[in-house]
Amino acid sequence: MPYPKWRFVMPLDWSAVKKKYGQGFLVPTCAGGKFLKVSGVDDVAIYIESPIWRAALHRSNLEKGVALIDDGTISRDPGLFVEDYMLYVANERATSVAHILRDLEFLDRTETFSIRC
């Protein structure tokens, strides 16, 4: 269900991120019933991995993404968010960022794809 337009987005609380994901976590994906494996968190990034790759989702990029969600620049729709994040923030595993920010309740819970006209 989409958030009401009046919903106030709080800044990304990194201490809460570290508490939730610091010891590792399986984040549900936005669609498909799969999981994104978080292997850890430090003051710089959230670290994710699969059997064949590892990556870091940098704190500075995540914080910028949340700020742009808050000011309406970036869509709360997970599918549209990915495009916006790559355009306005970074081309740094934007789909993985969408899974994380949806799990942290910054993005809508929708599993449908919206088309921007």
mmCIF file of C-alpha atoms in Angstrom:
data_model
loop_
_atom_site.group_PDB
_atom_site.id
_atom_site.type_symbol
_atom_site.label_atom_id
_atom_site.label_comp_id
_atom_site.label_asym_id
_atom_site.label_seq_id
_atom_site.Cartn_x
_atom_site.Cartn_y
_atom_site.Cartn_z
ATOM 1 C CA MET A 1 0.000 0.000 0.000
ATOM 2 C CA PRO A 2 1.489 3.395 -0.946
ATOM 3 C CA TYR A 3 2.268 5.881 1.793
ATOM 4 C CA PRO A 4 0.065 8.961 1.997
ATOM 5 C CA LYS A 5 1.603 12.072 0.445
ATOM 6 C CA TRP A 6 1.725 13.696 3.883
ATOM 7 C CA ARG A 7 3.969 10.978 5.345
ATOM 8 C CA PHE A 8 7.064 12.558 6.861
ATOM 9 C CA VAL A 9 10.247 10.623 6.157
ATOM 10 C CA MET A 10 12.807 10.652 8.937
ATOM 11 C CA PRO A 11 16.483 10.837 8.045
ATOM 12 C CA LEU A 12 18.268 7.503 7.839
ATOM 13 C CA ASP A 13 19.208 6.550 11.413
ATOM 14 C CA TRP A 14 22.530 4.778 10.905
ATOM 15 C CA SER A 15 22.624 3.433 14.469
ATOM 16 C CA ALA A 16 19.288 1.690 13.792
ATOM 17 C CA VAL A 17 20.677 0.329 10.495
ATOM 18 C CA LYS A 18 23.732 -1.048 12.316
ATOM 19 C CA LYS A 19 21.556 -2.576 15.019
ATOM 20 C CA LYS A 20 19.209 -4.257 12.527
ATOM 21 C CA TYR A 21 21.758 -5.481 9.964
ATOM 22 C CA GLY A 22 25.066 -5.475 11.876
ATOM 23 C CA GLN A 23 25.174 -9.187 12.639
ATOM 24 C CA GLY A 24 23.901 -10.125 9.180
ATOM 25 C CA PHE A 25 20.327 -10.258 7.917
ATOM 26 C CA LEU A 26 18.209 -11.656 5.106
ATOM 27 C CA VAL A 27 16.244 -8.793 3.545
ATOM 28 C CA PRO A 28 13.138 -9.791 1.573
ATOM 29 C CA THR A 29 13.289 -8.626 -2.024
ATOM 30 C CA CYS A 30 10.661 -6.214 -3.358
ATOM 31 C CA ALA A 31 9.214 -8.970 -5.532
ATOM 32 C CA GLY A 32 9.840 -12.607 -6.284
ATOM 33 C CA GLY A 33 9.952 -14.004 -2.763
ATOM 34 C CA LYS A 34 13.755 -14.080 -2.543
ATOM 35 C CA PHE A 35 16.208 -12.559 -0.090
ATOM 36 C CA LEU A 36 19.198 -10.218 -0.201
ATOM 37 C CA LYS A 37 21.956 -11.303 2.176
ATOM 38 C CA VAL A 38 23.438 -8.535 4.320
ATOM 39 C CA SER A 39 26.764 -9.742 5.711
ATOM 40 C CA GLY A 40 27.434 -6.736 7.927
ATOM 41 C CA VAL A 41 27.429 -2.988 8.498
ATOM 42 C CA ASP A 42 30.026 -0.488 9.656
ATOM 43 C CA ASP A 43 30.174 3.310 9.712
ATOM 44 C CA VAL A 44 30.893 3.395 5.963
ATOM 45 C CA ALA A 45 28.501 0.934 4.322
ATOM 46 C CA ILE A 46 26.078 -1.954 4.377
ATOM 47 C CA TYR A 47 27.817 -5.027 2.955
ATOM 48 C CA ILE A 48 25.832 -7.460 0.834
ATOM 49 C CA GLU A 49 26.771 -10.697 -0.865
ATOM 50 C CA SER A 50 25.658 -13.605 -2.966
ATOM 51 C CA PRO A 51 27.492 -16.854 -3.692
ATOM 52 C CA ILE A 52 29.341 -15.191 -6.616
ATOM 53 C CA TRP A 53 29.790 -11.494 -5.668
ATOM 54 C CA ARG A 54 30.125 -8.999 -2.834
ATOM 55 C CA ALA A 55 29.275 -5.304 -2.779
ATOM 56 C CA ALA A 56 29.023 -2.292 -0.489
ATOM 57 C CA LEU A 57 26.073 0.083 -0.307
ATOM 58 C CA HIS A 58 27.711 3.270 0.892
ATOM 59 C CA ARG A 59 26.157 5.159 3.768
ATOM 60 C CA SER A 60 26.600 8.556 2.081
ATOM 61 C CA ASN A 61 24.643 7.350 -0.969
ATOM 62 C CA LEU A 62 21.891 5.763 1.130
ATOM 63 C CA GLU A 63 21.512 8.949 3.179
ATOM 64 C CA LYS A 64 21.343 11.055 0.021
ATOM 65 C CA GLY A 65 18.729 8.681 -1.425
ATOM 66 C CA VAL A 66 16.552 8.963 1.681
ATOM 67 C CA ALA A 67 16.836 12.773 1.622
ATOM 68 C CA LEU A 68 15.729 12.789 -2.036
ATOM 69 C CA ILE A 69 12.788 10.512 -1.204
ATOM 70 C CA ASP A 70 11.858 12.946 1.550
ATOM 71 C CA ASP A 71 11.901 15.999 -0.733
ATOM 72 C CA GLY A 72 9.958 14.207 -3.482
ATOM 73 C CA THR A 73 12.769 14.039 -6.048
ATOM 74 C CA ILE A 74 12.935 10.242 -5.913
ATOM 75 C CA SER A 75 9.826 8.062 -6.147
ATOM 76 C CA ARG A 76 8.670 5.879 -3.234
ATOM 77 C CA ASP A 77 7.610 3.213 -5.755
ATOM 78 C CA PRO A 78 10.367 0.556 -5.640
ATOM 79 C CA GLY A 79 10.512 0.107 -9.433
ATOM 80 C CA LEU A 80 10.679 3.811 -10.178
ATOM 81 C CA PHE A 81 13.033 4.342 -7.231
ATOM 82 C CA VAL A 82 15.709 2.223 -8.915
ATOM 83 C CA GLU A 83 15.771 4.454 -11.998
ATOM 84 C CA ASP A 84 15.709 7.625 -9.903
ATOM 85 C CA TYR A 85 18.472 6.398 -7.586
ATOM 86 C CA MET A 86 20.769 5.636 -10.521
ATOM 87 C CA LEU A 87 20.055 9.060 -12.006
ATOM 88 C CA TYR A 88 20.265 11.243 -8.892
ATOM 89 C CA VAL A 89 22.506 9.326 -6.487
ATOM 90 C CA ALA A 90 24.717 6.527 -7.803
ATOM 91 C CA ASN A 91 24.769 3.489 -10.032
ATOM 92 C CA GLU A 92 25.657 1.370 -7.016
ATOM 93 C CA ARG A 93 23.453 -1.713 -6.933
ATOM 94 C CA ALA A 94 20.286 0.389 -6.997
ATOM 95 C CA THR A 95 17.995 -2.638 -6.910
ATOM 96 C CA SER A 96 19.703 -3.846 -3.741
ATOM 97 C CA VAL A 97 19.293 -0.368 -2.251
ATOM 98 C CA ALA A 98 15.568 -0.571 -3.047
ATOM 99 C CA HIS A 99 15.299 -3.856 -1.125
ATOM 100 C CA ILE A 100 17.049 -2.325 1.891
ATOM 101 C CA LEU A 101 15.061 0.939 1.884
ATOM 102 C CA ARG A 102 11.798 -0.946 1.443
ATOM 103 C CA ASP A 103 12.698 -3.144 4.408
ATOM 104 C CA LEU A 104 13.425 0.043 6.401
ATOM 105 C CA GLU A 105 9.987 1.365 5.317
ATOM 106 C CA PHE A 106 11.203 4.289 3.206
ATOM 107 C CA LEU A 107 9.637 2.789 0.049
ATOM 108 C CA ASP A 108 6.105 1.634 -0.682
ATOM 109 C CA ARG A 109 5.219 -2.017 -0.056
ATOM 110 C CA THR A 110 3.851 -2.396 -3.590
ATOM 111 C CA GLU A 111 4.991 -5.294 -5.772
ATOM 112 C CA THR A 112 3.560 -3.893 -8.991
ATOM 113 C CA PHE A 113 5.448 -1.890 -11.554
ATOM 114 C CA SER A 114 4.399 1.702 -12.149
ATOM 115 C CA ILE A 115 4.918 3.413 -15.478
ATOM 116 C CA ARG A 116 6.041 7.003 -15.564
ATOM 117 C CA CYS A 117 4.415 8.882 -18.461
#
